[in-house]
Amino acid sequence: MKNVVSLVSSGAVALLLTAAAAVLPAKAEIPAGPLVSTEWLDKNIDNPNLRLVEVSVEPGLFERGHVPGAQNIVWHTDLVDTVRRDIATQEQFQELVRKLGIDDDKTVILYGDNNNWFAAWGAWVFNTYGIDVKLLDGGRKKWEAEKRPLSTRATSVAASTIELPEANPKLRARLSDVLEVVDGKDDAVLVDIRSADEYSGKLFSAPGSAELAVRAGHVPGAINVTWSKAVAEDGSFKSPEDLKKLYSDAGIDGSKPIIVYCRIGERSSHTWFLLSKILGYDVRNYDGSWTEYGNTVGLPVVNQAGTVWGVK
Amino acid sequence: MASTIDSRTAADSRRPSLIRRRIEIAAGIGLFAALAIIARFVAGEGSGTDALTTSLVLGALFGFVLQRSRFCFFCAIREYIDERKADGVLGILAALAAGAAGYTIIFGSWLPDPSTGRLAPDAFIGPVSWVLAAGGLAFGAGMAISGSCVSAHLYRLGEGSPTSPFAIIGTVLGFAVGYATWNELYLVAISDAPVIWLPNHLGYAGSLALALLVLGALALVLLYRSERPASTAGGPPQPLRAIFLERWPGWIGGIAVAAIATASYLRVAPLGVTADLGGRGRQLGEYLGFVPSHLNGLDRLRGCAAIAQEALLSPNGLFVVGMIVAAFAASLVAGQFRPTWPTLSQIVRGLSGGFLLGWGAMVALGCSIGTLLSGIMAGAVSGWVFALAMFAGLFIAHRIRQALT
């Protein structure tokens, strides 16, 4: 009887060792850097150390077909505090991350619709709570365009017990931080990543979005680099060299801290991701963005188009 | 509606010439081929075309099934009230039961735990208020007056019905007026009305069991209290004849509708026929200046009425196009395409009944397909409330009409 037990247990140990051997090199294969390509993901989709998460804005999109093995984050409720205008609380976000089976051994890859805007917002929230995540370069758009497989099956993973740190305030700019730059007390660079027409004040919001600000225009001193200039035709980021040139041509070379903003803070997360993760600059996302700044009483705006209350 | 059916029987008895039948069948087959070519054309490169093609194909299947089985809420209920023939209503019950089972399978994969209080993504689960009931009453009355619900008018359009074109125009107008009354109704009743999804409270198994129990009980009552159809002598008809010429038994149509509804929810959106029509009504009303450009809370609510139409081709628009063309083709092949000139009374009934259909469908956020069929399949209380109110409206208006004539 004892022999049988020891035989079984030694067999189990051997099995575990083989399993570990099979897993460890796979972990080492996960490329360094903030992005993974669709091609790499397609080949490594079964890697047990990956936690693939979709963050899309359109309801029902994930459910009708997602990258196999992906889990879902509902942007409207999971990543935000539904009462205060704020990112999810530490407690709320920790519960979500545990449910997704994320711990220190796992590599998290996010992707989504709309050129990864909301996945980038997700990446900003994950980083705020100390979890460094990667983006699937090109997001859903590229994955679908390359006719890679989708699945409708639910993915189930074992929950984790990860403990998250307090939110890191260094990744986020508040209105007061922006005002210090406007008043010349801080020499950070403000980057307005909206379209040229929103920046000039011709439009109060991008077409299709609600006009939520009383004033149009931009924060005094902000430099306009529209987010889409950083993206290639297929939705993926341009090469780091091209990105470096794009921003240095606009006068942004990383020598000064940067604050990015847009309308509500989700498109600017896209630029936050590339400037901080791909180019390694010191960047904060101002998620209050134009809907806070453009509505605040007593603040100066630059409105080249001269629009007031929606008209000239 | 009885008059339309009678006239068709009369037309059939006149025995159209063999040449005419051959032309009709050839034209019907040609239309099906044309649909296939359009589907191929729509399925261009680029993302988003999948939803368009799938909608066109499912719409065509839906139109074919409705025309072949005469899946029509009003006719089915009227046949039972007036003639105690239960086949049509049994078909509707079969659709609801099989569809509820299909939805449950999808829900289990999309939202494994319904007890979290979250709603299944974009299913037709609406707020339950007196406005929903009022919409159902108006919709039911509109059915009795115009002779059909919206989906049946769409397939009747393909049969050359004299009333349906006016009913569709009336529906678009009714939608526009619905939008004009929306903001006030939203503040008075809809904004704080409860959105009740049975799986949140009973789980998927409980919700499905309850639906099957209620539908089964209704079916038993109908079977018990109806005229038995005369047994068909000489065995079942030859297959091609059974599919393309004879009216399908109600339950076969119902199960086919459930399959299409399940496929549609899985791939594109819940089954519905008024989103595109409603969008046109909204455009019209905004253009004429009586629909406000901001509609309270509407983009937040799920339903057939929600989205302002901008693109020329929407999945729902293609669904409706597929439906009409396939119903037209099916009626040609079956020898049931008999266009007639409308009488003044048909024009008036179409426009006024259609108006009620449109207003009711707007404030209830959908019609007998979206709010009722897709809602009940999804386990939404709003679907059941709409069904009850619609039946009451239909019954009262039908009896008044009978008393007047």
XYZ file of C-alpha atoms in Angstrom:
717
model
C 0.000 0.000 0.000
C 2.778 2.392 0.987
C 4.565 1.566 -2.225
C 1.507 2.412 -4.220
C 1.169 5.752 -2.419
C 4.803 6.659 -2.956
C 4.572 5.567 -6.572
C 1.529 7.722 -7.104
C 3.032 10.695 -5.277
C 6.342 10.487 -7.124
C 4.364 10.237 -10.324
C 2.436 13.341 -9.324
C 5.673 15.208 -8.576
C 7.075 14.217 -11.945
C 3.872 15.377 -13.585
C 4.024 18.690 -11.773
C 7.644 19.187 -12.798
C 6.811 18.490 -16.420
C 3.864 20.844 -16.209
C 6.063 23.536 -14.642
C 8.711 22.960 -17.305
C 6.045 23.336 -19.947
C 4.756 26.526 -18.375
C 7.958 28.337 -17.453
C 9.479 28.759 -20.914
C 6.054 29.842 -22.151
C 6.108 32.631 -19.574
C 9.582 33.639 -20.739
C 8.286 33.873 -24.292
C 5.917 36.744 -23.504
C 7.623 39.686 -25.199
C 8.814 42.604 -23.128
C 7.371 45.994 -23.935
C 3.935 47.533 -23.761
C 2.442 45.969 -26.909
C 1.791 42.516 -28.287
C 0.995 41.932 -31.944
C -2.108 40.131 -33.151
C 0.153 37.529 -34.754
C 1.963 36.798 -31.488
C -1.280 36.585 -29.531
C -2.854 34.251 -32.071
C 0.093 31.846 -31.662
C 0.291 32.109 -27.872
C -3.375 32.288 -26.991
C -3.220 29.111 -24.874
C -0.461 30.426 -22.628
C -1.890 29.894 -19.117
C -0.048 32.931 -17.770
C -1.967 35.319 -19.977
C -5.056 37.118 -18.800
C -6.731 38.521 -21.875
C -9.415 41.154 -21.225
C -11.678 43.023 -23.650
C -12.694 46.598 -22.830
C -15.148 47.765 -25.490
C -17.710 50.533 -25.378
C -20.416 48.959 -27.544
C -22.697 46.660 -25.502
C -23.094 43.114 -26.799
C -19.899 43.267 -28.880
C -17.851 41.057 -26.555
C -20.676 38.580 -26.141
C -21.240 38.131 -29.881
C -17.607 37.187 -30.428
C -14.322 37.945 -28.670
C -10.723 36.848 -28.962
C -10.792 33.259 -27.661
C -10.021 33.118 -23.960
C -10.790 36.788 -23.332
C -12.803 37.970 -20.355
C -14.951 41.092 -20.364
C -14.811 44.402 -18.545
C -17.907 46.591 -18.816
C -16.414 50.049 -19.162
C -19.602 51.895 -18.154
C -19.671 50.403 -14.664
C -16.573 48.317 -13.896
C -13.867 50.964 -14.256
C -15.689 53.971 -12.840
C -17.242 55.002 -9.585
C -20.905 55.161 -10.563
C -21.774 57.799 -7.980
C -18.820 60.163 -7.877
C -17.172 61.191 -11.130
C -14.048 59.167 -10.470
C -12.191 56.012 -11.400
C -13.230 52.789 -9.642
C -12.376 52.692 -5.947
C -9.514 50.489 -4.769
C -11.985 48.085 -3.180
C -14.205 47.877 -6.282
C -11.258 47.457 -8.650
C -9.556 44.852 -6.455
C -12.704 42.758 -6.488
C -12.825 42.983 -10.295
C -9.144 42.089 -10.720
C -9.501 39.094 -8.400
C -12.532 37.864 -10.326
C -10.494 38.088 -13.543
C -7.912 35.772 -11.965
C -5.102 38.330 -12.168
C -2.122 38.063 -9.832
C 1.588 38.935 -9.915
C 2.443 35.906 -12.084
C 0.029 36.786 -14.820
C 0.534 39.043 -17.819
C -2.544 41.119 -18.560
C -3.329 42.041 -22.167
C -6.175 44.455 -22.902
C -7.868 45.150 -26.207
C -11.147 46.662 -27.383
C -13.197 48.428 -30.033
C -12.809 52.038 -31.176
C -9.036 51.823 -31.706
C -8.434 50.565 -28.186
C -9.625 53.882 -26.629
C -11.408 52.198 -23.779
C -8.780 49.486 -23.468
C -6.231 52.315 -23.095
C -8.434 53.902 -20.444
C -8.470 50.477 -18.782
C -4.680 50.318 -19.017
C -4.470 53.700 -17.281
C -6.715 52.491 -14.431
C -4.791 49.195 -14.119
C -1.505 51.131 -13.946
C -2.978 53.521 -11.398
C -3.520 50.488 -9.172
C -0.034 49.127 -9.792
C -0.722 46.528 -12.494
C 1.377 46.995 -15.606
C -0.654 45.795 -18.591
C -0.024 45.409 -22.308
C -2.278 46.389 -25.185
C -3.045 44.201 -28.177
C -1.692 46.468 -30.929
C -4.528 47.407 -33.281
C -7.233 46.049 -30.969
C -10.389 44.399 -32.236
C -10.206 46.255 -35.535
C -6.912 44.671 -36.609
C -7.790 41.246 -35.173
C -11.037 41.197 -37.177
C -9.486 42.647 -40.327
C -6.933 39.839 -40.298
C -9.848 37.379 -40.090
C -8.537 35.779 -36.918
C -10.957 33.573 -34.952
C -13.539 34.842 -32.484
C -15.355 32.874 -29.818
C -18.649 33.318 -27.995
C -17.803 30.972 -25.158
C -17.460 32.303 -21.649
C -13.992 31.957 -20.163
C -13.791 30.793 -16.581
C -10.657 31.249 -14.493
C -9.899 30.673 -10.840
C -10.205 33.874 -8.834
C -7.017 35.309 -7.326
C -6.355 36.865 -3.930
C -4.207 39.755 -5.111
C -3.886 42.794 -2.815
C -3.831 46.083 -4.675
C -1.964 49.180 -3.489
C -3.612 52.575 -3.085
C -4.214 54.485 -6.321
C -0.983 56.055 -7.579
C -1.687 59.808 -7.870
C 1.310 60.351 -10.155
C -0.500 59.090 -13.251
C -3.381 61.483 -12.920
C -3.680 65.258 -13.312
C -6.365 67.204 -11.472
C -7.832 70.559 -12.465
C -5.525 72.270 -9.963
C -2.485 70.682 -11.651
C -3.645 71.990 -15.028
C -4.186 75.467 -13.571
C -0.629 75.529 -12.218
C 0.604 75.000 -15.771
C -1.755 77.680 -17.121
C -0.535 80.116 -14.431
C 3.103 79.346 -15.221
C 3.833 77.832 -11.798
C 4.586 74.430 -13.340
C 6.455 74.008 -16.622
C 4.671 70.821 -17.718
C 3.456 70.599 -21.318
C -0.290 70.347 -21.951
C -1.288 68.172 -24.903
C -4.802 68.464 -26.311
C -5.368 65.278 -28.291
C -8.797 66.187 -29.724
C -9.424 67.041 -33.379
C -8.230 70.379 -34.766
C -11.828 71.631 -34.975
C -12.486 70.899 -31.306
C -9.153 72.498 -30.379
C -9.922 75.687 -32.315
C -13.443 75.910 -30.881
C -15.290 75.363 -34.165
C -16.843 72.235 -32.650
C -18.009 71.847 -29.047
C -17.539 68.069 -29.265
C -16.525 65.437 -31.800
C -19.314 64.528 -34.245
C -21.675 62.034 -32.611
C -20.699 62.983 -29.050
C -22.881 65.147 -26.821
C -21.898 68.805 -26.418
C -21.224 68.753 -22.709
C -19.193 71.946 -22.321
C -20.463 75.534 -22.083
C -17.305 76.928 -23.675
C -15.403 75.669 -26.706
C -11.691 75.913 -27.431
C -8.678 74.705 -25.490
C -6.649 75.246 -22.333
C -4.262 78.216 -22.820
C -0.836 76.961 -23.887
C -1.980 73.462 -24.839
C -0.407 71.892 -27.917
C -2.722 70.059 -30.326
C -1.622 66.613 -31.488
C -4.732 64.693 -32.531
C -4.617 61.134 -31.187
C -5.264 59.599 -34.612
C -1.948 60.925 -35.955
C -0.228 58.269 -33.833
C -2.148 55.428 -35.446
C -1.490 53.573 -38.702
C -4.213 52.658 -41.165
C -4.781 49.235 -39.569
C -5.336 50.753 -36.104
C -1.925 49.820 -34.669
C 0.514 52.338 -33.216
C 3.121 53.807 -35.566
C 6.742 52.793 -34.934
C 8.444 54.298 -31.858
C 10.747 56.323 -34.182
C 7.779 57.800 -36.074
C 5.993 58.544 -32.802
C 9.074 60.236 -31.371
C 9.333 62.429 -34.452
C 5.604 63.228 -34.472
C 5.758 64.612 -30.955
C 9.172 66.258 -31.156
C 7.990 68.110 -34.283
C 5.178 69.460 -32.102
C 7.704 70.469 -29.443
C 7.176 67.547 -27.084
C 10.421 65.665 -26.500
C 9.925 64.260 -23.007
C 12.265 66.738 -21.349
C 9.332 68.179 -19.391
C 6.465 66.376 -17.675
C 3.364 66.071 -19.856
C -0.381 66.347 -19.147
C -2.777 64.943 -21.770
C -6.492 65.693 -22.018
C -9.470 65.298 -24.388
C -13.231 65.569 -23.794
C -13.851 63.003 -21.052
C -10.417 61.394 -20.705
C -10.716 58.198 -22.711
C -9.121 59.234 -26.023
C -6.351 60.925 -24.058
C -5.661 57.588 -22.341
C -4.623 56.360 -25.770
C -2.003 59.128 -25.999
C -1.103 58.649 -22.304
C -0.326 55.009 -23.087
C 1.910 55.678 -26.039
C 3.806 58.610 -24.502
C 4.415 56.905 -21.163
C 4.661 53.243 -22.172
C 6.136 53.331 -25.683
C 8.257 56.485 -25.428
C 8.831 56.336 -21.670
C 7.960 59.982 -20.953
C 6.556 61.301 -17.680
C 2.826 61.683 -18.436
C -0.314 62.307 -16.455
C -3.848 61.889 -17.818
C -6.234 64.748 -17.027
C -9.475 62.726 -17.026
C -11.606 65.714 -16.043
C -10.618 66.992 -19.488
C -12.627 69.531 -21.436
C -15.964 68.647 -19.814
C -14.482 69.847 -16.514
C -12.182 72.633 -17.683
C -14.570 74.098 -20.289
C -17.392 74.249 -17.735
C -15.515 75.670 -14.759
C -16.473 79.222 -13.837
C -13.712 81.798 -14.048
C -11.158 79.885 -16.095
C -9.598 81.305 -19.254
C -9.940 79.409 -22.523
C -8.449 80.033 -25.942
C -11.170 79.988 -28.568
C -9.774 80.814 -31.991
C -13.151 80.277 -33.660
C -14.917 82.742 -31.371
C -17.924 80.507 -30.680
C -20.036 81.285 -27.612
C -23.046 79.157 -26.522
C -22.711 77.046 -29.620
C -22.872 79.948 -32.089
C -20.614 82.710 -33.263
C -58.858 41.211 -42.709
C -61.484 38.581 -43.261
C -62.357 40.351 -46.480
C -58.784 40.085 -47.801
C -58.609 36.388 -47.080
C -62.020 35.811 -48.666
C -61.081 37.705 -51.788
C -57.893 35.663 -52.059
C -59.847 32.429 -51.851
C -62.141 33.764 -54.532
C -59.149 34.648 -56.668
C -57.759 31.158 -56.178
C -61.023 29.628 -57.247
C -60.815 31.576 -60.495
C -57.811 29.377 -61.324
C -55.154 31.596 -62.901
C -53.864 30.329 -66.208
C -50.919 27.966 -66.296
C -48.779 30.557 -68.096
C -49.468 33.131 -65.423
C -48.507 30.650 -62.697
C -45.267 29.837 -64.494
C -44.399 33.512 -64.783
C -45.176 34.014 -61.097
C -43.006 31.100 -60.029
C -40.137 32.228 -62.263
C -40.410 35.778 -60.910
C -40.446 34.465 -57.335
C -37.314 32.390 -57.907
C -35.724 35.392 -59.612
C -36.425 37.533 -56.539
C -34.819 34.975 -54.227
C -31.785 34.981 -56.521
C -31.743 38.778 -56.467
C -31.714 38.689 -52.653
C -28.722 36.374 -52.736
C -26.899 38.737 -55.102
C -27.695 41.753 -52.902
C -26.412 39.828 -49.871
C -23.185 39.094 -51.726
C -22.923 42.776 -52.708
C -23.515 44.001 -49.149
C -20.936 41.558 -47.804
C -18.091 43.754 -48.973
C -14.759 44.104 -47.284
C -14.422 45.911 -44.005
C -15.813 45.476 -40.530
C -19.513 45.889 -39.819
C -20.664 44.277 -43.051
C -21.226 40.993 -41.244
C -24.155 42.485 -39.298
C -25.615 43.906 -42.523
C -25.445 40.647 -44.471
C -26.686 38.558 -41.571
C -29.611 40.934 -41.078
C -30.573 40.769 -44.725
C -30.481 36.974 -44.741
C -32.364 36.620 -41.447
C -34.902 39.229 -42.602
C -35.493 37.258 -45.790
C -35.956 34.039 -43.826
C -38.319 35.824 -41.451
C -40.411 37.235 -44.324
C -40.566 33.813 -45.949
C -41.651 32.112 -42.714
C -44.269 34.774 -41.899
C -45.770 34.599 -45.379
C -45.797 30.792 -45.503
C -47.259 30.262 -42.028
C -49.320 33.489 -41.973
C -47.665 34.295 -38.655
C -49.782 37.317 -37.849
C -50.737 38.277 -34.316
C -54.040 39.854 -35.264
C -55.245 37.154 -37.660
C -54.299 34.417 -35.205
C -56.142 36.019 -32.306
C -59.118 37.015 -34.471
C -59.458 33.478 -35.839
C -59.638 32.217 -32.284
C -62.091 34.861 -31.041
C -64.455 34.605 -34.008
C -64.040 31.044 -35.211
C -62.462 29.210 -32.279
C -59.575 28.160 -34.515
C -56.507 27.932 -32.296
C -53.800 27.029 -34.832
C -52.422 30.554 -35.234
C -52.312 31.398 -31.521
C -50.703 28.022 -30.815
C -48.046 29.028 -33.337
C -47.343 32.235 -31.396
C -47.139 30.265 -28.136
C -44.768 27.769 -29.789
C -42.570 30.666 -30.954
C -42.438 32.140 -27.446
C -41.662 28.800 -25.782
C -38.966 27.688 -28.220
C -37.493 31.206 -28.317
C -37.347 31.391 -24.517
C -35.362 28.157 -24.550
C -33.038 29.491 -27.258
C -32.441 32.759 -25.382
C -31.685 30.857 -22.188
C -28.922 28.944 -23.951
C -27.349 32.217 -25.147
C -27.774 33.958 -21.783
C -25.976 31.144 -19.991
C -22.900 31.808 -22.071
C -23.061 35.620 -22.120
C -23.957 36.290 -18.509
C -23.334 33.094 -16.540
C -24.667 34.514 -13.275
C -27.885 36.539 -13.619
C -28.202 37.108 -9.868
C -25.677 39.974 -9.973
C -28.486 42.321 -11.011
C -26.862 43.043 -14.351
C -29.049 42.812 -17.486
C -28.184 40.629 -20.477
C -26.551 42.830 -23.130
C -28.984 44.631 -25.458
C -31.933 42.299 -24.907
C -35.372 43.974 -25.041
C -35.977 44.403 -21.335
C -37.958 47.596 -20.867
C -39.304 49.755 -18.054
C -42.722 48.663 -16.779
C -45.115 51.577 -16.355
C -48.619 52.621 -17.350
C -47.101 54.114 -20.500
C -46.074 50.612 -21.607
C -49.650 49.431 -21.015
C -51.050 52.445 -22.872
C -48.709 51.695 -25.759
C -49.892 48.075 -25.785
C -53.565 49.118 -25.768
C -53.028 51.544 -28.645
C -51.022 48.954 -30.557
C -53.733 46.310 -30.094
C -56.440 48.727 -31.220
C -54.287 49.695 -34.212
C -54.041 46.011 -35.142
C -57.810 45.552 -35.030
C -58.417 48.717 -37.079
C -55.730 48.232 -39.739
C -56.041 44.444 -39.833
C -52.464 43.540 -38.817
C -49.521 44.366 -36.626
C -46.457 46.049 -38.120
C -44.594 42.845 -39.039
C -47.639 41.374 -40.759
C -48.177 44.606 -42.701
C -44.606 44.313 -43.909
C -45.112 40.810 -45.284
C -48.568 41.734 -46.616
C -46.876 44.557 -48.501
C -45.156 41.756 -50.398
C -48.541 40.151 -51.111
C -49.936 43.313 -52.654
C -52.280 44.161 -49.790
C -54.248 47.374 -50.449
C -54.250 48.419 -46.779
C -50.645 47.759 -45.779
C -48.909 50.640 -47.645
C -51.159 53.108 -45.825
C -50.688 51.297 -42.531
C -46.903 51.637 -42.909
C -47.243 55.362 -43.668
C -49.541 55.683 -40.649
C -46.980 53.839 -38.522
C -44.184 56.242 -39.459
C -46.465 59.192 -38.633
C -47.509 57.557 -35.353
C -43.856 57.097 -34.467
C -43.162 60.769 -35.152
C -46.020 61.828 -32.851
C -44.801 59.271 -30.299
C -41.437 61.029 -30.220
C -43.212 64.360 -29.791
C -45.020 63.035 -26.688
C -42.013 61.111 -25.376
C -40.232 63.742 -23.261
C -43.302 64.384 -21.128
C -44.176 60.685 -20.691
C -40.567 59.951 -19.774
C -40.600 62.445 -16.919
C -44.084 61.512 -15.673
C -43.776 57.735 -15.707
C -40.864 56.073 -17.493
C -37.797 57.513 -15.784
C -38.506 55.855 -12.452
C -40.367 52.788 -13.726
C -38.820 49.454 -12.694
C -36.946 47.396 -15.297
C -37.775 43.829 -14.299
C -35.812 40.926 -15.731
C -37.090 37.617 -14.367
C -33.699 35.782 -14.441
C -32.366 38.406 -11.985
C -34.892 37.105 -9.472
C -35.609 33.483 -10.453
C -32.409 32.419 -12.208
C -32.407 31.141 -15.779
C -33.992 27.786 -14.951
C -36.729 29.395 -12.843
C -37.484 32.046 -15.438
C -37.649 29.533 -18.287
C -39.758 27.092 -16.243
C -42.241 29.846 -15.403
C -42.503 30.935 -19.042
C -42.997 27.347 -20.246
C -45.568 26.724 -17.528
C -47.635 29.793 -18.424
C -47.341 29.196 -22.177
C -48.135 25.496 -21.746
C -51.199 26.256 -19.628
C -52.433 28.751 -22.224
C -51.899 26.172 -24.975
C -53.864 23.545 -23.042
C -56.788 25.916 -22.527
C -56.768 26.811 -26.228
C -56.651 23.164 -27.288
C -59.505 22.335 -24.973
C -61.650 25.265 -26.057
C -61.233 25.249 -29.803
C -62.679 23.645 -32.897
C -60.710 20.591 -33.941
C -59.502 21.060 -37.514
C -60.970 18.483 -39.852
C -58.461 15.684 -40.294
C -56.796 15.945 -43.675
C -57.786 13.024 -45.806
C -55.205 11.288 -47.936
C -52.179 11.827 -45.707
C -49.738 14.731 -45.679
C -49.315 16.754 -48.878
C -46.359 16.282 -51.164
C -43.305 18.118 -49.654
C -42.758 20.893 -52.232
C -46.452 21.656 -52.160
C -46.441 21.666 -48.350
C -43.534 24.124 -48.224
C -44.251 26.492 -51.099
C -47.989 26.376 -51.739
C -49.953 25.404 -48.651
C -50.185 27.374 -45.440
C -47.817 25.932 -42.863
C -49.269 24.675 -39.577
C -48.978 27.403 -36.956
C -46.544 25.563 -34.720
C -44.045 24.951 -37.523
C -44.031 28.672 -38.310
C -43.690 29.419 -34.596
C -40.662 27.193 -34.143
C -39.053 28.653 -37.276
C -39.651 32.167 -35.893
C -38.030 31.107 -32.607
C -34.983 29.769 -34.457
C -34.623 33.025 -36.395
C -35.100 35.068 -33.204
C -32.400 33.085 -31.410
C -29.987 33.364 -34.336
C -30.655 37.079 -34.633
C -29.978 37.744 -30.942
C -26.822 35.658 -31.102
C -25.406 37.370 -34.170
C -26.812 40.890 -34.550
C -29.555 42.116 -32.220
C -32.875 40.892 -30.839
C -35.576 40.446 -33.470
C -37.452 43.681 -34.137
C -39.004 45.399 -37.124
C -39.627 48.993 -36.066
C -36.170 50.435 -35.290
C -35.609 51.584 -38.855
C -39.230 52.691 -39.437
C -39.110 54.533 -36.112
C -35.849 56.203 -37.079
C -37.476 57.468 -40.288
C -40.391 58.793 -38.199
C -37.943 60.608 -35.944
C -36.173 62.155 -38.945
C -39.506 63.233 -40.410
C -40.679 64.731 -37.136
C -37.416 66.580 -36.604
C -37.543 67.868 -40.172
C -41.107 69.115 -39.700
C -40.058 70.624 -36.416
C -42.424 68.958 -33.946
C -40.052 66.322 -32.588
C -37.523 67.772 -30.158
C -33.914 67.046 -31.071
C -33.198 65.865 -27.536
C -35.231 62.910 -26.316
C -34.920 62.238 -22.598
C -33.141 59.049 -21.683
C -33.962 57.382 -24.987
C -30.440 56.417 -25.977
C -30.046 54.727 -22.595
C -33.132 52.533 -22.907
C -33.032 49.320 -24.846
C -35.596 48.815 -27.520
C -36.659 49.210 -31.096
C -37.142 52.932 -30.869
C -33.843 54.085 -29.569
C -31.440 55.031 -32.280
C -31.583 58.033 -34.537
C -31.117 56.827 -38.072
C -28.171 58.302 -39.889
C -26.698 55.670 -42.160
C -28.526 54.816 -45.362
C -28.172 51.095 -44.687
C -28.815 49.956 -41.146
C -28.929 46.294 -40.134
C -32.585 46.751 -39.168
C -33.380 48.511 -42.458
C -31.881 45.612 -44.403
C -33.783 43.154 -42.212
C -37.044 44.842 -43.235
C -36.030 44.992 -46.911
C -35.161 41.280 -46.856
C -38.476 40.554 -45.173
C -40.601 42.400 -47.740
C -38.765 41.028 -50.786
C -38.817 37.427 -49.514
C -42.507 37.654 -48.598
C -43.165 39.034 -52.093
C -41.212 36.163 -53.664
C -42.922 33.558 -51.467
C -46.375 34.919 -52.289
C -45.572 34.895 -56.032
C -44.491 31.262 -55.898
C -47.559 30.341 -53.853
C -49.849 32.198 -56.225
C -50.911 34.527 -53.430
C -49.685 37.801 -54.901
C -52.945 39.500 -55.715
C -52.555 43.283 -55.682
C -55.808 45.226 -55.573
C -56.620 48.929 -55.676
C -57.401 50.290 -52.221
C -60.864 51.499 -51.321
C -61.325 54.717 -49.364
C -62.227 52.729 -46.254
C -59.021 50.679 -46.553
C -56.965 53.864 -46.860
C -58.608 55.395 -43.791
C -58.299 52.198 -41.754
C -54.690 51.743 -42.807
C -53.659 55.276 -41.927
C -55.559 55.508 -38.626
C -54.759 51.969 -37.474
C -51.147 52.423 -38.549
C -50.962 55.663 -36.593
C -51.995 53.829 -33.409
C -49.504 51.055 -34.172
C -46.722 53.612 -34.547
C -47.551 55.637 -31.443
C -47.956 52.476 -29.365
C -44.723 50.933 -30.626
C -42.812 54.150 -29.939
C -43.883 54.703 -26.336
C -43.613 50.936 -25.607
C -40.135 50.931 -27.216
C -41.116 48.257 -29.704
C -43.934 46.336 -31.322
C -45.378 42.836 -31.153
C -42.045 41.497 -32.413
C -39.508 43.541 -30.410
C -41.239 44.269 -27.099
C -43.572 41.255 -27.024
C -41.818 38.384 -28.801
C -38.181 39.281 -28.096
C -39.127 40.583 -24.638
C -40.960 37.456 -23.472
C -38.249 35.222 -24.960
C -35.725 37.204 -22.914
C -37.726 36.867 -19.674
C -38.675 40.550 -19.499
C -41.810 41.473 -17.544
C -42.290 44.339 -20.019
C -42.996 41.745 -22.743
C -45.804 40.129 -20.742
C -47.359 43.468 -19.761
C -47.304 44.621 -23.386
C -48.874 41.310 -24.465
C -51.763 41.632 -22.002
C -52.429 45.273 -22.888
C -52.184 44.546 -26.614
C -54.675 41.710 -26.311
C -57.083 43.943 -24.368
C -56.786 46.759 -26.937
C -57.263 44.341 -29.806
C -60.270 42.642 -28.221
C -62.087 45.876 -27.374
C -61.445 47.515 -30.756
C -62.380 44.344 -32.614
C -65.685 44.036 -30.742
C -66.494 47.716 -31.336
C -65.758 47.283 -35.040
C -68.003 44.225 -35.179
C -70.787 46.111 -33.390
C -70.530 48.979 -35.873
C -70.697 46.845 -39.007
